[in-house]
Short mmCIF file of C-alpha atoms in Angstrom, two decimals:
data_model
loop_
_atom_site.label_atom_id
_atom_site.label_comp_id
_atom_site.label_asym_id
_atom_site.label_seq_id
_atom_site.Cartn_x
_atom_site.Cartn_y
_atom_site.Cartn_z
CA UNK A 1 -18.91 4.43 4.15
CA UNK A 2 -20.76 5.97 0.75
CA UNK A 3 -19.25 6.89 -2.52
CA UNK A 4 -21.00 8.47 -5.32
CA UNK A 5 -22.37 5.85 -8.26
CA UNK A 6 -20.37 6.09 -11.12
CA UNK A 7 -21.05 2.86 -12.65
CA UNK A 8 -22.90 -0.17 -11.74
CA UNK A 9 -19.55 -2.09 -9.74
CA UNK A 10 -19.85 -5.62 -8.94
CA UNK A 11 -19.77 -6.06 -5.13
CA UNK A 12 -16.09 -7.04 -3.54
CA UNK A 13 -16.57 -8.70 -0.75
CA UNK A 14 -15.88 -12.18 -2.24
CA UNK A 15 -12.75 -10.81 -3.69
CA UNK A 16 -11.24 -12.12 -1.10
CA UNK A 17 -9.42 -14.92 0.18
CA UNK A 18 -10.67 -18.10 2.15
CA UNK A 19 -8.25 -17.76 4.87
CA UNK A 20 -9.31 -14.48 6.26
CA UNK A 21 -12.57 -15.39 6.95
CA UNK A 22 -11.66 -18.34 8.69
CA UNK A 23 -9.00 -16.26 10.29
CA UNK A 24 -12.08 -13.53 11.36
CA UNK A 25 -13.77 -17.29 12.78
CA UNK A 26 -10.85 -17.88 14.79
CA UNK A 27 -10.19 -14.22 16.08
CA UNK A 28 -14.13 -14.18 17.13
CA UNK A 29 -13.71 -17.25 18.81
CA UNK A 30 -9.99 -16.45 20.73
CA UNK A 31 -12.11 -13.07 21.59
CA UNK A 32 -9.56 -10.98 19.45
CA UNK A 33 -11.63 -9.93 17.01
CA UNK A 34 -12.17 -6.71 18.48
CA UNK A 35 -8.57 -5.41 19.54
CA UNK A 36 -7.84 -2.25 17.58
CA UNK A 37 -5.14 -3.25 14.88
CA UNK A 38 -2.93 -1.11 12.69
CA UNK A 39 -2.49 -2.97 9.48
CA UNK A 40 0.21 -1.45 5.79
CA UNK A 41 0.58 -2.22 2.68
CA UNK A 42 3.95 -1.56 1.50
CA UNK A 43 6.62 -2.99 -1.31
CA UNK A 44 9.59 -4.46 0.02
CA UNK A 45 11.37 -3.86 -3.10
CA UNK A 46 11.22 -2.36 -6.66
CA UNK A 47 11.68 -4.20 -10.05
CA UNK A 48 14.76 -4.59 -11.11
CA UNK A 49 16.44 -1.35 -12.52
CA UNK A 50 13.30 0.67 -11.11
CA UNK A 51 14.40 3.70 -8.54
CA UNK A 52 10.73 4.64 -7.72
CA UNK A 53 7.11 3.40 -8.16
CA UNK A 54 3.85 5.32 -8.61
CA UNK A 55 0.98 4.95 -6.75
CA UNK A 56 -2.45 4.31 -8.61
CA UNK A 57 -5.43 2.52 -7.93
CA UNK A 58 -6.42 4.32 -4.32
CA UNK A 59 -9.81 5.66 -5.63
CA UNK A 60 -10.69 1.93 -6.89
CA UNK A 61 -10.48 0.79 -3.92
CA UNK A 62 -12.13 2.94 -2.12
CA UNK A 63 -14.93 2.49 -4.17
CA UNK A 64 -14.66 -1.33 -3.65
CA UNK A 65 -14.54 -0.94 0.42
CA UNK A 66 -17.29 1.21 0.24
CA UNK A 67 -19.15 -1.62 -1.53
CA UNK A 68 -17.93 -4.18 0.57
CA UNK A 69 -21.04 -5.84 1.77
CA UNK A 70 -22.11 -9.45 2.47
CA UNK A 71 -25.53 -10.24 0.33
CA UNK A 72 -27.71 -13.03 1.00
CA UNK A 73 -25.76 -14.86 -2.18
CA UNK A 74 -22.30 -14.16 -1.04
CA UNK A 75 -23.73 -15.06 2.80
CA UNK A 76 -25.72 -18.18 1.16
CA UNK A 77 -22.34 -19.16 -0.37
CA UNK A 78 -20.74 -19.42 2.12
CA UNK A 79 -22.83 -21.25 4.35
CA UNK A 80 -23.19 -23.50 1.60
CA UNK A 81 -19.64 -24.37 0.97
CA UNK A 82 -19.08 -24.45 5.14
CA UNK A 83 -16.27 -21.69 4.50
CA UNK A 84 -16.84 -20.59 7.94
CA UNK A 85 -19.96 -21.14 10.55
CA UNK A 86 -22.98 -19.52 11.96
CA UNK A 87 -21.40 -16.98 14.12
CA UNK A 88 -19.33 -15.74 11.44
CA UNK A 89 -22.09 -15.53 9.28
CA UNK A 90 -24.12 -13.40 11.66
CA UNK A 91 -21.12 -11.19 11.72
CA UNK A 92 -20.11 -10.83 7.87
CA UNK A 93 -24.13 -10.42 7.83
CA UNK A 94 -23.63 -6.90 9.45
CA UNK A 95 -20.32 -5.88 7.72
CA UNK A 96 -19.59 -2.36 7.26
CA UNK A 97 -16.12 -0.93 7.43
CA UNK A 98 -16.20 1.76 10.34
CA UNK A 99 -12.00 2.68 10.70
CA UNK A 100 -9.95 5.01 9.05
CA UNK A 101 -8.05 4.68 6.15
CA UNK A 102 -4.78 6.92 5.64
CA UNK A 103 -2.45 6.59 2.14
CA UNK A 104 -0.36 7.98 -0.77
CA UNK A 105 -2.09 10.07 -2.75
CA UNK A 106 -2.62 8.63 -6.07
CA UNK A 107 0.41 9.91 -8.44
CA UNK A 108 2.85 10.06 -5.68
CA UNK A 109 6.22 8.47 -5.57
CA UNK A 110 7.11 5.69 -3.34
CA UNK A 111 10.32 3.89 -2.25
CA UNK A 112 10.41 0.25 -0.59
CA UNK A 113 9.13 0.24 2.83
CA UNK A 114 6.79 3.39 2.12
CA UNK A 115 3.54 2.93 3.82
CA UNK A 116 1.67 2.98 1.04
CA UNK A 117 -1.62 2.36 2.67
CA UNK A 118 -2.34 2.57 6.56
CA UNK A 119 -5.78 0.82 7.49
CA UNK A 120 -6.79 1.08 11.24
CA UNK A 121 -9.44 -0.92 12.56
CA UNK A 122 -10.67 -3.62 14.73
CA UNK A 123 -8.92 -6.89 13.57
CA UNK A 124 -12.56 -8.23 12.34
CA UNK A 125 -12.82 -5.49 9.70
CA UNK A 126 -9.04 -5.01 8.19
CA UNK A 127 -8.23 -8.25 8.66
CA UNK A 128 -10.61 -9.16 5.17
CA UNK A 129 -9.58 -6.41 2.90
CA UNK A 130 -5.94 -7.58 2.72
CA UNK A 131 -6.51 -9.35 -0.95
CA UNK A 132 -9.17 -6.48 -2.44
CA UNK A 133 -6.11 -3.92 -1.17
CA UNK A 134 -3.60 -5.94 -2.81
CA UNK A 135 -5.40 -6.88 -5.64
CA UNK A 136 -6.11 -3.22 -6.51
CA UNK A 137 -2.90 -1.56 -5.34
CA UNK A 138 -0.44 -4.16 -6.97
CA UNK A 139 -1.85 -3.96 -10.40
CA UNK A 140 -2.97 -0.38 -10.65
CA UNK A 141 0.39 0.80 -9.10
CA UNK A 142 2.32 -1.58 -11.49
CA UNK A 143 0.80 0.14 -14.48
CA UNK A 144 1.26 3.56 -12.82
CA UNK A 145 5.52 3.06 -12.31
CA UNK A 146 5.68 2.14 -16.37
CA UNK A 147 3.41 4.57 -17.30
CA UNK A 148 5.69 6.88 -15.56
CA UNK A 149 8.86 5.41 -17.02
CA UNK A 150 7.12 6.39 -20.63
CA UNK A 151 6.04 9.62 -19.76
CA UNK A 152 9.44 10.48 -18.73
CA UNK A 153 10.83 8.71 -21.87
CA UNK A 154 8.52 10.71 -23.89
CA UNK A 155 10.37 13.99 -22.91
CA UNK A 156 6.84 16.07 -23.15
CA UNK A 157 5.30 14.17 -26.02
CA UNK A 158 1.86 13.00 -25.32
CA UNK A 159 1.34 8.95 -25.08
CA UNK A 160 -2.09 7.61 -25.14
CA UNK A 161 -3.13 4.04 -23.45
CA UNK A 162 -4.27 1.79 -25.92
CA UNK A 163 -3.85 -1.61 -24.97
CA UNK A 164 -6.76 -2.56 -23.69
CA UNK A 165 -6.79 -5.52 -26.55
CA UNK A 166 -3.49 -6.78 -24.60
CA UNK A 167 -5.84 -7.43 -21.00
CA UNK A 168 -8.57 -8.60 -19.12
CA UNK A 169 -11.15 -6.34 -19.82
CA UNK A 170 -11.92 -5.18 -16.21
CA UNK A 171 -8.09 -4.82 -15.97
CA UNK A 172 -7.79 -2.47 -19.32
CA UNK A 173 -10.26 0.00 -17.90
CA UNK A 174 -8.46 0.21 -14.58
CA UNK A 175 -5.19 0.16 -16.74
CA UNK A 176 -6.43 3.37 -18.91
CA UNK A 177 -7.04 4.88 -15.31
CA UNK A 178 -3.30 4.18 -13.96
CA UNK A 179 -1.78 5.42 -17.28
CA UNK A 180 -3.74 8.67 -16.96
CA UNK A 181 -2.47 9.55 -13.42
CA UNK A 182 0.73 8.57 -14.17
CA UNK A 183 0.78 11.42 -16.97
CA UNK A 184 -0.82 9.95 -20.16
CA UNK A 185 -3.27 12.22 -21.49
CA UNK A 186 -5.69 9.59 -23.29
CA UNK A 187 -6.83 6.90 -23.99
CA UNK A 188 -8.87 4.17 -26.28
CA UNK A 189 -10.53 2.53 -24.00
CA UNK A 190 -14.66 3.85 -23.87
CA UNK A 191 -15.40 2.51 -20.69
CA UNK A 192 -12.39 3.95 -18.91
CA UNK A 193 -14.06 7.26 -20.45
CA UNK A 194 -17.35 6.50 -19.28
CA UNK A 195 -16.06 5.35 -15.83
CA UNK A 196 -13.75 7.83 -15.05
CA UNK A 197 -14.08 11.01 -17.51
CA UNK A 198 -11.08 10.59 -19.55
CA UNK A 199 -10.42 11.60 -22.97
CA UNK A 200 -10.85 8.52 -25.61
CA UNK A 201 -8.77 8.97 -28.78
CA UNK A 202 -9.14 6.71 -32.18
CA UNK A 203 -9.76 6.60 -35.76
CA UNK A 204 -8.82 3.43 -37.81
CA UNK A 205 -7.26 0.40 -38.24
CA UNK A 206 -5.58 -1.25 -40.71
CA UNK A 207 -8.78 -3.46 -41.56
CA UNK A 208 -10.96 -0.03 -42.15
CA UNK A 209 -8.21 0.23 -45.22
CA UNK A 210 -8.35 -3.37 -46.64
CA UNK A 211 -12.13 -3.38 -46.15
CA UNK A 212 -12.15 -0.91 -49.20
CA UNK A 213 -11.10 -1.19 -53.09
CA UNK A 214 -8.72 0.97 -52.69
CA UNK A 215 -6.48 3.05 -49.64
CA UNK A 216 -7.75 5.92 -51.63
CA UNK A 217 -11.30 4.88 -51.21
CA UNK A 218 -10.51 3.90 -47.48
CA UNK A 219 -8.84 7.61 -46.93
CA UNK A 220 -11.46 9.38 -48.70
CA UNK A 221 -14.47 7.68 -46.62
CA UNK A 222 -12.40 8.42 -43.76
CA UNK A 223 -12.11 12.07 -44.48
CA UNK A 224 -15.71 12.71 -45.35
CA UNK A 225 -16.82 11.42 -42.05
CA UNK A 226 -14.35 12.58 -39.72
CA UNK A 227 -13.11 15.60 -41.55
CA UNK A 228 -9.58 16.33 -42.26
CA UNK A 229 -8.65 16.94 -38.90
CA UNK A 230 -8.16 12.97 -38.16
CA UNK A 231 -5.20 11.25 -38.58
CA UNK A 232 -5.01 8.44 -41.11
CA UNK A 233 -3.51 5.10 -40.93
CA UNK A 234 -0.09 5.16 -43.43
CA UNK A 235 1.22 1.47 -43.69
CA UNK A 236 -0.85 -0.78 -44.85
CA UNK A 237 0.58 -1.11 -48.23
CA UNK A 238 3.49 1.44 -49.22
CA UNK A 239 3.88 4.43 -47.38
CA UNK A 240 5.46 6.97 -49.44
CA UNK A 241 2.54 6.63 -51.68
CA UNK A 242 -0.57 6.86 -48.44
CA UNK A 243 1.35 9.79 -47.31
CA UNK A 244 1.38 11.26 -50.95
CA UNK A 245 -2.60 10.33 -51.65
CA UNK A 246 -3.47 11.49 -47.98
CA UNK A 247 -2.10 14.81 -48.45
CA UNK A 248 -3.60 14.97 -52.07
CA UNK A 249 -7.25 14.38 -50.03
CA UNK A 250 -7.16 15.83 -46.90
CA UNK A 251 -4.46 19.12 -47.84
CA UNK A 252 -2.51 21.40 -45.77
CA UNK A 253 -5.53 20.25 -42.79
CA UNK A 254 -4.85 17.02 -42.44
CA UNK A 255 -4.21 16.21 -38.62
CA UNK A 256 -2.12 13.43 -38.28
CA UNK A 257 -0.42 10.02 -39.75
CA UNK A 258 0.19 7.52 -38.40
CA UNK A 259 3.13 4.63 -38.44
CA UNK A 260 2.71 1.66 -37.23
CA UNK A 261 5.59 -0.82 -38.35
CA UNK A 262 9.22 -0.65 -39.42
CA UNK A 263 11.90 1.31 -38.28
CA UNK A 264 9.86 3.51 -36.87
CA UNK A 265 13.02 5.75 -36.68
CA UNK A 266 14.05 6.24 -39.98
CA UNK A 267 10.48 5.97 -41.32
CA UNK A 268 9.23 9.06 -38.94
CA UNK A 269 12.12 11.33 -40.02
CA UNK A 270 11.71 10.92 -44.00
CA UNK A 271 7.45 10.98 -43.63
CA UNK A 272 8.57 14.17 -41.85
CA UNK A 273 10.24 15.60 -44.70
CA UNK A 274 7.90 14.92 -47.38
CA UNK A 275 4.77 15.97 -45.32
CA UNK A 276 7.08 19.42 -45.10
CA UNK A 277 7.84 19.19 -48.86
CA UNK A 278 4.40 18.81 -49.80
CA UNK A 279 3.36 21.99 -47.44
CA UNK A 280 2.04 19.79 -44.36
CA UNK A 281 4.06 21.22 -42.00
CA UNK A 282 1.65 21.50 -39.33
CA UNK A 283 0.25 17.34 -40.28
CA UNK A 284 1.57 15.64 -36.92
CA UNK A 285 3.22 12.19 -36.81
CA UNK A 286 1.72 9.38 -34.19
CA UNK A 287 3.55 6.42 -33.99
CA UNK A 288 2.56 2.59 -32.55
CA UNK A 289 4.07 -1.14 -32.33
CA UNK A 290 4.74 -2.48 -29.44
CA UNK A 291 6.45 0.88 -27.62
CA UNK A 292 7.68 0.97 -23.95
CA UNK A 293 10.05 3.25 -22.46
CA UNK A 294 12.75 2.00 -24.46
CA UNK A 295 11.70 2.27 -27.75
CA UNK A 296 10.01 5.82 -26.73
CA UNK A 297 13.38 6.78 -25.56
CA UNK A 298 15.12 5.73 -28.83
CA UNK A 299 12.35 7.75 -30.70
CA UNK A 300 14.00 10.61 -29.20
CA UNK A 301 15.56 11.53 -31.90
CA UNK A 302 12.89 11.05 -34.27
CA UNK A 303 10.03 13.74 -35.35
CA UNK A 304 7.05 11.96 -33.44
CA UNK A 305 5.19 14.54 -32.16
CA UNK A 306 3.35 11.22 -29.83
CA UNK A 307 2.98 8.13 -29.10
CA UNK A 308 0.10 4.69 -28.96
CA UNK A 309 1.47 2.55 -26.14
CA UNK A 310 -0.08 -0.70 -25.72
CA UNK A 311 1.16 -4.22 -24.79
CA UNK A 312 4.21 -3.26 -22.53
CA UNK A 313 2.03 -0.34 -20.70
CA UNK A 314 -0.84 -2.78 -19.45
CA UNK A 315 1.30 -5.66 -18.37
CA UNK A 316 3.63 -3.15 -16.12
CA UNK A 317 6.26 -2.82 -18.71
CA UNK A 318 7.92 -6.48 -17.55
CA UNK A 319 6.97 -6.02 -13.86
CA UNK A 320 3.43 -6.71 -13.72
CA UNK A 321 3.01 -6.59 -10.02
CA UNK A 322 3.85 -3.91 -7.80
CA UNK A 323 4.67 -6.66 -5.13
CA UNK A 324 3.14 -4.88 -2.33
CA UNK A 325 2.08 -6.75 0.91
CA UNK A 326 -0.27 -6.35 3.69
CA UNK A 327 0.96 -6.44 6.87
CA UNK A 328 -0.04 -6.12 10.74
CA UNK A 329 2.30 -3.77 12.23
CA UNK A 330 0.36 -2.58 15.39
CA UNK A 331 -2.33 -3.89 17.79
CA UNK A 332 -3.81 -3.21 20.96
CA UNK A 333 -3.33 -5.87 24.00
CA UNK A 334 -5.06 -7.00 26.87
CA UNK A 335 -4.60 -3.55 28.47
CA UNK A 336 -5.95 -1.38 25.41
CA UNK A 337 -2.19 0.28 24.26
CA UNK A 338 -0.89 -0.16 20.80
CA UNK A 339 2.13 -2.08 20.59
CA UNK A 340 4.32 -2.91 17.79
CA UNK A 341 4.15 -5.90 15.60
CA UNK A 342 6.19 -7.46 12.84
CA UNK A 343 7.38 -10.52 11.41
CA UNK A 344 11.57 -11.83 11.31
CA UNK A 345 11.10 -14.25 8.96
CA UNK A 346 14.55 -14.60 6.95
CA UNK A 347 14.06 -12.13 3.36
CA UNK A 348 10.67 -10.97 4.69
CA UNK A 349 11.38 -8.13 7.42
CA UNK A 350 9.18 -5.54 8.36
CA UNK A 351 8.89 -2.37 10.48
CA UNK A 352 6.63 -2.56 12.98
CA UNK A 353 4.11 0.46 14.38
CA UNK A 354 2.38 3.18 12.48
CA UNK A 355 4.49 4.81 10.54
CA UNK A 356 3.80 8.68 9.80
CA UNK A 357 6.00 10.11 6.37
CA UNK A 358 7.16 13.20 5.11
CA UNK A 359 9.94 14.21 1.96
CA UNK A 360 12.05 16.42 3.24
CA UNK A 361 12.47 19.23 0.38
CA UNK A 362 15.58 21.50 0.38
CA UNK A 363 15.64 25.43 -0.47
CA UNK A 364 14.43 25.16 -4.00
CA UNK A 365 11.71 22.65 -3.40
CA UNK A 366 13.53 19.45 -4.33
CA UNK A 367 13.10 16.51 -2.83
CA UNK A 368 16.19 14.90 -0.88
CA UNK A 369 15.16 11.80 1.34
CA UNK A 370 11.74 10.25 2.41
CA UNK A 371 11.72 10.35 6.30
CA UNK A 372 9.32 8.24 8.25
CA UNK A 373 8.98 8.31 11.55
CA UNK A 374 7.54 5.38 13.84
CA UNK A 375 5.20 5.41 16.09
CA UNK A 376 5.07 9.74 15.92
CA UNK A 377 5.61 12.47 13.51
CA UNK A 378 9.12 12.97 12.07
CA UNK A 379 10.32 15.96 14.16
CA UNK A 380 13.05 18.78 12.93
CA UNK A 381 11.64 18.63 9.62
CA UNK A 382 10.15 22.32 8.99
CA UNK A 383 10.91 21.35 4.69
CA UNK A 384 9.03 18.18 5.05
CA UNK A 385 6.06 17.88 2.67
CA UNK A 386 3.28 15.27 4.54
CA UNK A 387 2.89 12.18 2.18
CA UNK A 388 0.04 10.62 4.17
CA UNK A 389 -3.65 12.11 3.49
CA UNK A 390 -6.78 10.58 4.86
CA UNK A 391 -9.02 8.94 2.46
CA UNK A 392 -11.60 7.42 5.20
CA UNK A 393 -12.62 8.68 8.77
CA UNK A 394 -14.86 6.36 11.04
CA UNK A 395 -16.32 4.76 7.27
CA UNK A 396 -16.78 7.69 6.17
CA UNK A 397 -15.03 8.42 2.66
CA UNK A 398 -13.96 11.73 2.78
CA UNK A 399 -14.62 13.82 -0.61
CA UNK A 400 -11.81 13.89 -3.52
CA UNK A 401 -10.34 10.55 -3.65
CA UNK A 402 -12.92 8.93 -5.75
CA UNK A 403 -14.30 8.98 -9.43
CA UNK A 404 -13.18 11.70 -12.12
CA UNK A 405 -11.89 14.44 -9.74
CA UNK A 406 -9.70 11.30 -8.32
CA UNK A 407 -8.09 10.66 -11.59
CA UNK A 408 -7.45 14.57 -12.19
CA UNK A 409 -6.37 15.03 -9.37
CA UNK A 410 -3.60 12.18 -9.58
CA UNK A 411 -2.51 13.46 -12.26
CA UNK A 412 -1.55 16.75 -11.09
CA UNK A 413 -0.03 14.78 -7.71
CA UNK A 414 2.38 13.06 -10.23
CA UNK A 415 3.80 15.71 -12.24
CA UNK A 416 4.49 17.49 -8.67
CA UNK A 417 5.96 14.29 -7.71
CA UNK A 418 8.07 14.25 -10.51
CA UNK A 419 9.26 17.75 -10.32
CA UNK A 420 10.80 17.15 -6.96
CA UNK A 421 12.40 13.53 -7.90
CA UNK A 422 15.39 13.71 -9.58
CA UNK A 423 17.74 14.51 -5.82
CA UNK A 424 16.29 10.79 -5.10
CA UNK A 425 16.60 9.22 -7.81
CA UNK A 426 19.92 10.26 -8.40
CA UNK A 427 20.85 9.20 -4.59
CA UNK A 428 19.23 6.08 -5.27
CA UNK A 429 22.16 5.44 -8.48
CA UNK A 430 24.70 6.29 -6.33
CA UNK A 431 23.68 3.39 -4.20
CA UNK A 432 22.22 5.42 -1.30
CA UNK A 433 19.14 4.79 0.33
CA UNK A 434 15.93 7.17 -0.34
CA UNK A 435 14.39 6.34 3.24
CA UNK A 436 15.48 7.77 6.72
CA UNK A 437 13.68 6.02 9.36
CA UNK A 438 13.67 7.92 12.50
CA UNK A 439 12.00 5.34 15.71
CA UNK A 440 10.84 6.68 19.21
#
């Protein structure tokens, strides 16, 4: 399993946790190592006051399986440390993921108990991607489902990601990436441009303007090396008088302001009306601080023509997980068949088999219920629109889920997505459920 080199990416395979190699140690010892096992990741639920989640992150972790690979440190490691013994060693020694891998397409909606991911392999190979899966899926999907929330707040506006200040810096770039998909058209972050071909945005902080002797001085430096078409920073001291002196500079060319504190509100409407009194009707109005969907929705009202969304964006927007898990739902016995599998524990039910999904769409193309059917293909469902696409065949990553086309291609998954929503989402309100599960 290849993918293209994009950037130089760390290898995965010790993002992983200690128990499943000693569970491959114990499966290679029982001899069930090498029964064929069908293995989900799913969410069991949705943050509170959330009707639908996004899915992000699918193309990351591709890359990451592709990469997943036991060195001579990682092997040298564990040997060391006595993680797990000789035999296992000899095994992760040879590692190379050889199943298929089916899934959401990145930008697509999911409900709880969508089968987000579908991984089927020998036990000995899905077995140790459960945490790289999770890791990946829960955060990038988390950032995805507010990202969403904001783009729908934003009623057509454009946000751009800039938080990356707000994270871990491995997590900001794969933060920028989630926003994107999930309908934000930039972002600040370089490497997250570099990485994945998006569009970096910025001009200046609030320090480029104290730096100088004056906000005129800062503004006119500004000017002269970006030209007027950049959009200066108008509250650092008063901003009646910025907008004033940045109009006197810059003229009827001037691209943007921006506002970054206050009531953002009020402030946007009246900057509005003197850019338009002073003949800079066409200046646009960005505003910052602290936004999430809220705040975007409030703004509504106000003449923003977009908005900087940091802090709530990267941290998932007060869900910061998407709170998938990874479960086992079929295997093969003693006799080679597939049979079901799945846990009763008491709050922590799941469906077992492989599931297969479609969204049943009415006449005009709207979406009306998820159907998934267990163990075979929904049937009687000529409307249905397939959710799961294969991403991996016998290791071999299959072209278009990775890298820059990835991203774009999210992106125009989740503004299908959310064109055939709002039938769900308002069944969902009413208290009904957005899944039909049809069994054998």
């Amino acid at each position: 399993m290849e993918s293209s080199p994009v950037w130089d990416r760390p290898a995965t395979s010790l993002f992983t946790d200690h128990y499943e190699l000693t569970m491959l140690q114990a499966a290679l010892h029982s001899g069930a190592a090498e029964r064929r096992t069908v293995f989900e990741a799913f969410a069991r639920g949705l943050p509170e006051g959330r009707r639908y989640g996004i899915v992000a992150g699918t193309g990351r972790l591709l890359e990451g399986i592709a990469g997943f690979r036991f060195g001579p440190s990682e092997l040298e490691f564990l040997e060391r440390t006595g993680v797990v013994n000789g035999e296992t060693l000899a095994r992760l020694a040879d590692f190379r993921f050889s199943g298929d891998i089916w899934g959401y397409p990145e930008g697509e909606a999911y409900f709880p108990y969508s089968p987000v991911l579908i991984v089927e392999a020998t036990f000995a190979e899905a077995c140790i991607l459960e945490t790289i899966v999770l890791s990946v899926l829960n955060h990038d999907s988390a950032i995805a489902s507010a990202a969403s929330r904001m783009v729908s707040a934003a009623g057509g506006r454009p946000c751009i990601e800039m938080g990356s200040r707000r994270a871990h810096e491995e997590a900001a770039v794969a933060a920028a990436r989630a926003a994107v998909i999930a309908g934000f058209e930039a972002t600040s972050n370089l490497e997250a441009g570099r990485r994945f071909g998006l569009r970096t945005v910025g001009t200046a902080a609030h320090s480029f303007t104290l730096l100088h002797d004056t906000e005129r001085d800062a503004f006119r430096a500004q000017l002269d090396a970006l030209g007027p078409g950049t959009t200066l920073l108008v509250d650092t001291y008063d901003v009646e008088a910025a907008v004033r002196t940045a109009v006197e500079l810059a003229g009827d060319k001037l691209g943007a302001v921006r506002l970054d504190s206050g009531d953002l509100l009020a402030q946007a409407r009246w900057v509005r009306e003197l850019l338009d009194r002073l003949g800079n009707v066409h200046t646009k109005i960005v505003v910052t601080s602290d936004l999430d969907e809220y705040s975007v929705a409030a703004l509504q009202a106000a003449p923003a023509d977009s908005y900087g969304i940091g802090t709530a964006l990267v941290t998932g927007s007060g869900a910061p997980t998407a709170g998938m898990v990874y479960k086992l739902v079929s295997r093969t016995n003693d006799a080679g068949e597939f049979v079901a599998v799945a846990k009763s524990s008491k709050n922590k039910i799941n469906v077992g088999g492989r599931k297969h999904a479609v969204r049943r769409l009415d006449g005009s193309g709207t979406a009306t219920h998820e159907v998934l059917g267990v163990g075979h293909l929904p049937v009687g469902e000529p409307t249905g629109r397939p959710l799961l696409q294969q991403f991996v065949r016998d290791g071999e990553l299959l072209p278009g889920w990775t890298g820059p086309e990835a991203v774009a291609r999210g992106g125009r998954r989740h503004a299908d997505t959310m064109a055939e929503l709002p039938a769900v989402v308002n069944r969902l309100q009413r208290g009904e459920p957005a899944i039909q599960t049809i069994y054998a």
